[in-house]
Coordinates of C-alpha atoms and ligand atoms in Angstrom, one line a residue:
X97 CA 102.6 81.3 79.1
X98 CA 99.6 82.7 77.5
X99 CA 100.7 82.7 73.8
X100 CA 99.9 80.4 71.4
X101 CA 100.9 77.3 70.9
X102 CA 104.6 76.9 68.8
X103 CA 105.5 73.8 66.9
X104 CA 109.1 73.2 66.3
X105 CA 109.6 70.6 63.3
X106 CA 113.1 69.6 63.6
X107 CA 113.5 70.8 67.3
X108 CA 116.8 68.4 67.9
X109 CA 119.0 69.6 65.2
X110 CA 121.4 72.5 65.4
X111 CA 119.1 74.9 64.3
X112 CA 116.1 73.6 66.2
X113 CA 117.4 73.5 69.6
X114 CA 118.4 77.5 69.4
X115 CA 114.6 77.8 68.4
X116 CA 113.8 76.0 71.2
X117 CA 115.9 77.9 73.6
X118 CA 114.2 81.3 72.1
X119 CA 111.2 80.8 72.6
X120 CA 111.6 79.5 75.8
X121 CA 113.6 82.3 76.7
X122 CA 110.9 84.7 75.2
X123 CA 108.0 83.6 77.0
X124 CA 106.0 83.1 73.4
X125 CA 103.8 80.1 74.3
X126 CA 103.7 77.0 75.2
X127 CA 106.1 74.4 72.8
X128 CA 105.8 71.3 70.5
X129 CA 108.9 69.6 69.4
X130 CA 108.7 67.0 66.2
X131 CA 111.2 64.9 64.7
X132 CA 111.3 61.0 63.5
X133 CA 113.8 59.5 66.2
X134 CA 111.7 59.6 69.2
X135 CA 114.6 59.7 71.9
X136 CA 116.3 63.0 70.2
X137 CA 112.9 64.3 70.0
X138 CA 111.8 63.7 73.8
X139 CA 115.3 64.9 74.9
X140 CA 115.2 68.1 73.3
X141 CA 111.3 68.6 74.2
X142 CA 112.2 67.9 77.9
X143 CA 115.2 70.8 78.1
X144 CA 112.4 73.5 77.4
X145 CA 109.3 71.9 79.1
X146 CA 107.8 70.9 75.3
X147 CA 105.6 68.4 74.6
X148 CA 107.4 65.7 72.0
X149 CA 105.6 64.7 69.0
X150 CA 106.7 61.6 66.2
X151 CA 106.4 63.1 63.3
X152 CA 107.7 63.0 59.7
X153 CA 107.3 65.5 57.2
X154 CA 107.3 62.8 54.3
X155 CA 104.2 61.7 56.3
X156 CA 101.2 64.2 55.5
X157 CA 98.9 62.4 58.7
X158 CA 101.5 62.6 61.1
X159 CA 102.6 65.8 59.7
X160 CA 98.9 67.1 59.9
X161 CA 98.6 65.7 63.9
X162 CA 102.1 67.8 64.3
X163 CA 100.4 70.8 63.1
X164 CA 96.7 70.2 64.6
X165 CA 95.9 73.5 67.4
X166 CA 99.5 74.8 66.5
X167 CA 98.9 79.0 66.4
X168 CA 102.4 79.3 65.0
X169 CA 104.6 76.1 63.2
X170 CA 108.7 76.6 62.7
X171 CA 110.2 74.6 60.1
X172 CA 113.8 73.3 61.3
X173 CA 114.1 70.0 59.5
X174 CA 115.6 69.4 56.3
X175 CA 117.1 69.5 53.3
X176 CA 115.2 72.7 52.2
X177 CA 115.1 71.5 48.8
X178 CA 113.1 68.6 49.7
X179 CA 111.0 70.4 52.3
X180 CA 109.8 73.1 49.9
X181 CA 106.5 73.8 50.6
X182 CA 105.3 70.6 52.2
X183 CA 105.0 71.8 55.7
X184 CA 103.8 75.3 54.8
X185 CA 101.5 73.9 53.2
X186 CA 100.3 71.5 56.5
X187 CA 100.4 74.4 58.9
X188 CA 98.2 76.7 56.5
X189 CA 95.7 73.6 56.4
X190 CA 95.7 73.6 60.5
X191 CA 94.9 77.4 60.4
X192 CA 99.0 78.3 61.7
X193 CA 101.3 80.7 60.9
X194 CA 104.8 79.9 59.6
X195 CA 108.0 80.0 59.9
X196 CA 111.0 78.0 57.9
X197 CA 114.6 78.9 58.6
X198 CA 115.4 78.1 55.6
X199 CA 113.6 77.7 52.2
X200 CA 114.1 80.1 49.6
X201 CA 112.6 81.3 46.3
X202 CA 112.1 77.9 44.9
X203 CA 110.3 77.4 48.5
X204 CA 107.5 80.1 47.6
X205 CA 107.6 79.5 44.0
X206 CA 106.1 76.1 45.2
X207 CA 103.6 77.4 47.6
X208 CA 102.3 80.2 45.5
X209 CA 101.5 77.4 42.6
X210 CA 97.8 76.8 43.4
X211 CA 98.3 78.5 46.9
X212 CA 95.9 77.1 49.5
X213 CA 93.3 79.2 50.7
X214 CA 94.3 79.8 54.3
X215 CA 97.0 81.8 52.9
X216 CA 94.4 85.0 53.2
X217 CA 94.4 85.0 56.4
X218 CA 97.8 83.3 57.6
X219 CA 101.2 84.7 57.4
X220 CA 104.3 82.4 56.0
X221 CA 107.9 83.7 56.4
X222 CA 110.5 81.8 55.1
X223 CA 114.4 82.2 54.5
X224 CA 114.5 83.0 58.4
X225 CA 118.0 81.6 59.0
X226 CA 121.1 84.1 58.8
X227 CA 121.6 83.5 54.5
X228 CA 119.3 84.0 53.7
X229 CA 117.3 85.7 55.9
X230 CA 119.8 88.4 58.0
X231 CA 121.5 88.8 54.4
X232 CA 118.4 90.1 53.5
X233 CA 116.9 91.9 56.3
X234 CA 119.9 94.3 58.2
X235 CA 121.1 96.2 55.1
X236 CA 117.8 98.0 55.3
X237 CA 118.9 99.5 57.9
X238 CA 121.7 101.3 56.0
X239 CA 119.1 102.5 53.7
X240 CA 116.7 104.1 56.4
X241 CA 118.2 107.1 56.3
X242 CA 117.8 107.9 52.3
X243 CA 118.9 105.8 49.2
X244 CA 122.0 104.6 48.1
X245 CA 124.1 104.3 45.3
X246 CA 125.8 100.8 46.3
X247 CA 125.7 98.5 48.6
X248 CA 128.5 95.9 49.4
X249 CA 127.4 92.9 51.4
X250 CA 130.3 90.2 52.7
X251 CA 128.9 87.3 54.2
X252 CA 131.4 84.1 55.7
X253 CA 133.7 82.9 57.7
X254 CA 134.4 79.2 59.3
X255 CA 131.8 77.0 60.4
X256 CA 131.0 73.4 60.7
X257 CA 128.3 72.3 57.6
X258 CA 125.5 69.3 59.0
X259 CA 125.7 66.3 56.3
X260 CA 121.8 68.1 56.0
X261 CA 122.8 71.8 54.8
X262 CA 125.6 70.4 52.5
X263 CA 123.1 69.3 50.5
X264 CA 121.2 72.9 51.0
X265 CA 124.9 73.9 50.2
X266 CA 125.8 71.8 47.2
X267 CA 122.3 73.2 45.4
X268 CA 123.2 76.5 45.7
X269 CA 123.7 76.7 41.7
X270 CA 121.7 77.7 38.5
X271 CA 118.5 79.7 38.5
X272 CA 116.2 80.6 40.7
X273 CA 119.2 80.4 43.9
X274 CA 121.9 83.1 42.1
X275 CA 124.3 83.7 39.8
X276 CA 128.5 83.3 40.5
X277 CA 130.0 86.2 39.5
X278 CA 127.3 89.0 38.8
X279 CA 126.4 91.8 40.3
X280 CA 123.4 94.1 40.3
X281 CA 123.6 97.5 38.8
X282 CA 121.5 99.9 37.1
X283 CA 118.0 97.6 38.0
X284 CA 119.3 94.4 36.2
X285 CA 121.7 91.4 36.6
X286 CA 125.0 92.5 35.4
X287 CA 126.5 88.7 34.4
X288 CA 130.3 88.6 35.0
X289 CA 130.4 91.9 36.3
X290 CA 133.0 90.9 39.4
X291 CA 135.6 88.8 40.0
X292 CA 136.7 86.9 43.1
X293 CA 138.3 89.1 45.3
X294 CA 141.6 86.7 47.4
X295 CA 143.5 87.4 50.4
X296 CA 141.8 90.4 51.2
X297 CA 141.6 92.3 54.5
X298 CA 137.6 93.1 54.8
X299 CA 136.6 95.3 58.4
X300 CA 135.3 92.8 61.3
X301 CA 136.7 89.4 59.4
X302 CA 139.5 88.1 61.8
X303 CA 142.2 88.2 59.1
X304 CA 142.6 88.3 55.3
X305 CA 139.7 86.2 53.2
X306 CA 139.1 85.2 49.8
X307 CA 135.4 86.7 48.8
X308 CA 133.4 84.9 46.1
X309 CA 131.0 87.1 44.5
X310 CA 127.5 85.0 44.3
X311 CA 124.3 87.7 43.4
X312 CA 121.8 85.8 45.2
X313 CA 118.0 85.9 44.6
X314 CA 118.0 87.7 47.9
X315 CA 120.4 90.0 47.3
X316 CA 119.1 90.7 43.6
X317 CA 114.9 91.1 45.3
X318 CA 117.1 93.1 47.9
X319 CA 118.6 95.7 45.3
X320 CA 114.8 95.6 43.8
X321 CA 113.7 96.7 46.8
X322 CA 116.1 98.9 48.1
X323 CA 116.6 100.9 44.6
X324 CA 120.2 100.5 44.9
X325 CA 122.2 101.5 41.6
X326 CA 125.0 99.0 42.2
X327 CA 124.9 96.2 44.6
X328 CA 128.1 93.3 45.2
X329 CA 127.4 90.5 46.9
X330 CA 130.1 88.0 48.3
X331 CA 130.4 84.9 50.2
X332 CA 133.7 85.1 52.0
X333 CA 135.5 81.6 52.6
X334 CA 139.2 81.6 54.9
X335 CA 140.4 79.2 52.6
X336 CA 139.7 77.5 49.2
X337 CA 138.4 74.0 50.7
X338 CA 134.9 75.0 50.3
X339 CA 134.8 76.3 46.8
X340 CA 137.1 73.4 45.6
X341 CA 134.2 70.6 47.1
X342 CA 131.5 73.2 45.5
X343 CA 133.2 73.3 41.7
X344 CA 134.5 69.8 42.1
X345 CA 130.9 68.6 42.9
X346 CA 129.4 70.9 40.2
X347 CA 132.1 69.7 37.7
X348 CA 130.4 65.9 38.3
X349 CA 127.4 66.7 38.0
X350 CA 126.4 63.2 36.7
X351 CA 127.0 61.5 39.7
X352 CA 124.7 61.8 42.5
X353 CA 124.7 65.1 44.9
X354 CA 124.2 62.9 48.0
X355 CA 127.7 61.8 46.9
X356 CA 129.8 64.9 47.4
X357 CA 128.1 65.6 50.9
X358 CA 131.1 64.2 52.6
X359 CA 133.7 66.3 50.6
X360 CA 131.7 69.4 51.8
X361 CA 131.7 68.6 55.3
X362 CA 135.8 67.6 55.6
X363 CA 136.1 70.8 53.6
X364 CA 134.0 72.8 56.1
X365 CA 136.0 70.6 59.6
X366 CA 139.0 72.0 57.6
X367 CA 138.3 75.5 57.3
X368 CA 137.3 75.5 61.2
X369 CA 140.7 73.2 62.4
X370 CA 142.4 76.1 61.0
X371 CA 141.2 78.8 63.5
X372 CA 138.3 77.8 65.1
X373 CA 134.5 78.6 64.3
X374 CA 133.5 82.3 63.6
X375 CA 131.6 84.2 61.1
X376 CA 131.2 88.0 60.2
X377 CA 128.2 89.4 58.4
X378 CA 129.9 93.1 56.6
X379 CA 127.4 95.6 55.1
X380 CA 129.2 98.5 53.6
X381 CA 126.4 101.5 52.0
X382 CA 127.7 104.2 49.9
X383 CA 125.1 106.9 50.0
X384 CA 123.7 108.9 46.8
X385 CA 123.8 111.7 48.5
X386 CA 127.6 111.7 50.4
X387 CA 126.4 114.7 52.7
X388 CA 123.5 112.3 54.3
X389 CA 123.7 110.9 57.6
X390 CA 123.2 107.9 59.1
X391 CA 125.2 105.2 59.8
X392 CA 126.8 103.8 56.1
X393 CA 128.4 100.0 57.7
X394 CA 127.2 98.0 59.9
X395 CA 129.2 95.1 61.2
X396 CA 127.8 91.2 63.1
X397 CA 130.1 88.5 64.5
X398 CA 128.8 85.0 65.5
X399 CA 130.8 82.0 66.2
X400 CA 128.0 79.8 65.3
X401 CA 126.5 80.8 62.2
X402 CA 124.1 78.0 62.5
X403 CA 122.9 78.4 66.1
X404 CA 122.2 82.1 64.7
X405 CA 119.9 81.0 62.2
X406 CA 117.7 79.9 64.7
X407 CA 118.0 82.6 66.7
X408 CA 116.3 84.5 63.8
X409 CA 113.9 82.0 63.4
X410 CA 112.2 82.3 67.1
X411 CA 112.5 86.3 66.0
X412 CA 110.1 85.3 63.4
X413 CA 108.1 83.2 64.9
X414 CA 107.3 85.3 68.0
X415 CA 106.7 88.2 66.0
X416 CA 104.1 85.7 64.5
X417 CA 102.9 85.1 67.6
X418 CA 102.2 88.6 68.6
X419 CA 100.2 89.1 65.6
X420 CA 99.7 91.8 63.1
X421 CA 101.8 90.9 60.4
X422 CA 99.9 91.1 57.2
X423 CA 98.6 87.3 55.6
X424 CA 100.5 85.8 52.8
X425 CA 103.5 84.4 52.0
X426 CA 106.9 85.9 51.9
X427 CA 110.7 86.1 53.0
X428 CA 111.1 87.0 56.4
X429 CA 113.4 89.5 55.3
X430 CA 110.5 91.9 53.9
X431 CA 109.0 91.7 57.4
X432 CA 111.0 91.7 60.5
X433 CA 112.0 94.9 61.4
X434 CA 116.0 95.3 61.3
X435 CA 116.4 97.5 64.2
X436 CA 114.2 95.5 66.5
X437 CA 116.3 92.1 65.2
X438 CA 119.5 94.0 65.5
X439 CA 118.7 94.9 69.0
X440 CA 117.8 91.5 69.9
X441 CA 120.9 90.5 68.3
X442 CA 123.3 92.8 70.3
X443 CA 121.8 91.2 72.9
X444 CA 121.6 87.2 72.6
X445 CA 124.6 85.3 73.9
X446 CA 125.3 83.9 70.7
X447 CA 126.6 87.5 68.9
X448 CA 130.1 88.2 69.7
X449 CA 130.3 91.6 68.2
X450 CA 127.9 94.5 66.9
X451 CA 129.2 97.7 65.0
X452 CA 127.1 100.1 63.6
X453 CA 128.2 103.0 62.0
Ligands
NAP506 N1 119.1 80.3 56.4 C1 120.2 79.9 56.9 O1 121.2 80.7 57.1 C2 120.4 78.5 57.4 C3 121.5 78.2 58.2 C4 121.7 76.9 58.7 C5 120.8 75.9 58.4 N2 119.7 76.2 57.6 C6 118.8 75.2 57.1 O2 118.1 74.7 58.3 C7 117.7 73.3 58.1 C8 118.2 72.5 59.3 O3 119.6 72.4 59.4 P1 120.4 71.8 60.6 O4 121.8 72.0 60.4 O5 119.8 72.2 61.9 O6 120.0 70.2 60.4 P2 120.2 69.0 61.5 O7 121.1 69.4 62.6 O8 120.5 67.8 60.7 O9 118.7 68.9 62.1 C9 117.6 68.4 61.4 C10 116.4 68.3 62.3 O10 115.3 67.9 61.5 C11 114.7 66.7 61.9 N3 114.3 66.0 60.7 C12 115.1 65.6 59.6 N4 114.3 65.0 58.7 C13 113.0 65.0 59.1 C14 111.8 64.5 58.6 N5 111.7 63.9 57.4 N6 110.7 64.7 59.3 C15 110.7 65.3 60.6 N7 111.9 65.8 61.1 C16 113.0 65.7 60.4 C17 115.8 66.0 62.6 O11 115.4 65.0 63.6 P3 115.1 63.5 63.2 O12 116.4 63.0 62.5 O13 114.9 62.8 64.6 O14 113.9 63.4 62.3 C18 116.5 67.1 63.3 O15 115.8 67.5 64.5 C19 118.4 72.9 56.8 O16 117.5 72.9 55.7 C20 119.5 73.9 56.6 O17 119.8 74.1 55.2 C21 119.5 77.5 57.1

């Protein structure tokens, strides 16, 4: 392997080991695995040929020894609200690139307050998971061919939630994460604009859903982007365990949030006991002009929603890897190329279905 050298933080959890795998599978460079429990982290080191490092990111030595003659570090260790920008922050300082499969605006908000200087010449992607991060990245494609006047984006299904991305889950409220309800239209927020849409039948969603709508940051920096006039963005749930734990949690919100983990979880096992584990992301375009061509939906299926966020992750970090890609710091979506992740996609093991058109 002649690439650089990749450092996995968080290389034994569920997202981790599918980075792991990817790269391996790619050929990007030699690996580094870190986490805090040094028999998980030599286990999961030894399946790809890695070299296992002790490290925790609460730690700034160890996490600086982690990131010492890394060329690219992936962030795979949680919760993202606690990461933030810590370990951005250590790669930059080692002279890496990065990667976090998670972390979101409040992520770069973080790093861009007194940004270190590395940061002109190193590139730092985050919300490289599936949502964000594919949520945010394949619509593009529907745009390619000429601009749009909506865009409807359905993202859910069942899967298992770690006790770690409950937490991710449970913060998912208030500013600077989204806003329940509202859609975007016309270049603004439009604040109670939609409402839930239940027991509907939505194409490539094994049978009829209930679809929250939630206008993300992505999906708001998305419409920015894109120029959309309208855009509806929904997280689709097969039942209404999940939202009960959410509003039941939010409804408490003097208690503790590491208290309502649990509730999350059992609501999650529940959803999955009731059919098994999948998940469909459904991108629906309406052009502005109706006579353009070009495909106007586009159509993923995963059983493991998780194990596909770190599939896009090792897309991140070996486009990292092969260089190129512009210093500074910024969601993955606004760099990857959709077609070439869509193509990868199609291809890995872990997609069951891709319909474009
Ligand atoms: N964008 C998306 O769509 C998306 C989807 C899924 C998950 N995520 C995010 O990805 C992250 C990982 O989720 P997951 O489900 O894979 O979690 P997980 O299975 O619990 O794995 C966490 C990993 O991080 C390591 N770790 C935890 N705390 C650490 C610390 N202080 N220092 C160093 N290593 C630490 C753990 O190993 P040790 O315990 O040995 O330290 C483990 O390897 C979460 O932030 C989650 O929200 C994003």
């Amino acid at each position: 392997m002649t690439g650089p050298l990749v450092g996995v933080l968080g290389g034994s959890g569920t997202v981790g080991r599918v980075v792991l795998d990817r790269l391996a599978g790619y050929g990007t460079g030699p690996l580094r695995v870190g986490g805090r429990d040094p028999g998980r982290t030599r286990a999961a080191a030894e399946r790809v040929g890695g070299e296992p490092v002790a490290v925790d990111l609460a730690d700034p030595a160890s996490l600086a020894r982690f990131c010492a003659g890394c060329g690219v570090v992936v962030n795979a260790a949680g919760p993202s609200y606690r990461v933030l920008d810590t370990v951005a922050r250590a790669a930059v300082a080692a002279g890496a690139d990065y990667v976090d499969a998670a972390g979101d605006a409040a992520a770069l908000a973080a790093l861009g307050r007194g940004a270190p200087a590395g940061l002109a010449e190193r590139s730092a992607l985050f919300s490289a998971g599936l949502m964000p991060g594919l949520s945010g990245l394949l619509p593009r494609l529907l745009a390619e061919p000429g601009p749009l006047r909506r865009l409807d984006v359905y993202v859910g299904g069942a899967t298992a939630i770690g006790p770690l991305s409950a937490v991710d889950a449970l913060l998912t409220r208030g500013p600077g994460f989204g806003t329940a309800l509202a859609a975007w239209r016309d270049g603004r927020v439009a604040e109670n604009a939609l409402a839930p849409l239940r027991s509907v039948a939505l194409p490539g969603f094994r049978h009829p859903v209930h679809a929250w709508p939630f206008l993300s940051a992505e999906a708001a920096a998305l419409a920015a982007d894109l120029g959309v006039d309208e855009l509806r963005n929904y997280t689709v749930y097969v039942s209404e365990n999940i939202p009960e734990a959410l509003a039941t949690a939010w409804a408490a919100d003097d208690r503790p949030l590491e208290e309502h983990v649990p509730a999350v979880v059992a609501a999650a096992d529940a959803d999955v006991a009731l059919d098994g584990p999948w998940y469909t992301l459904l991108f629906h375009a309406r052009p502005r002009d109706p006579a353009r061509g070009g495909p106007t939906r586009l159509v993923v299926r995963t059983p493991d929603s998780y194990a596909l966020s770190g599939v896009v992750a090792a897309l991140a970090a070996h486009r990292l890897a092969e260089g190129g890609v512009p210093p500074g710091a910024r969601p993955a979506a606004e760099v990857l190329d959709p077609r070439a992740v869509l193509d990868a996609l199609a291809a890995d093991p872990l997609v069951d279905g891709v319909e474009l058109g």
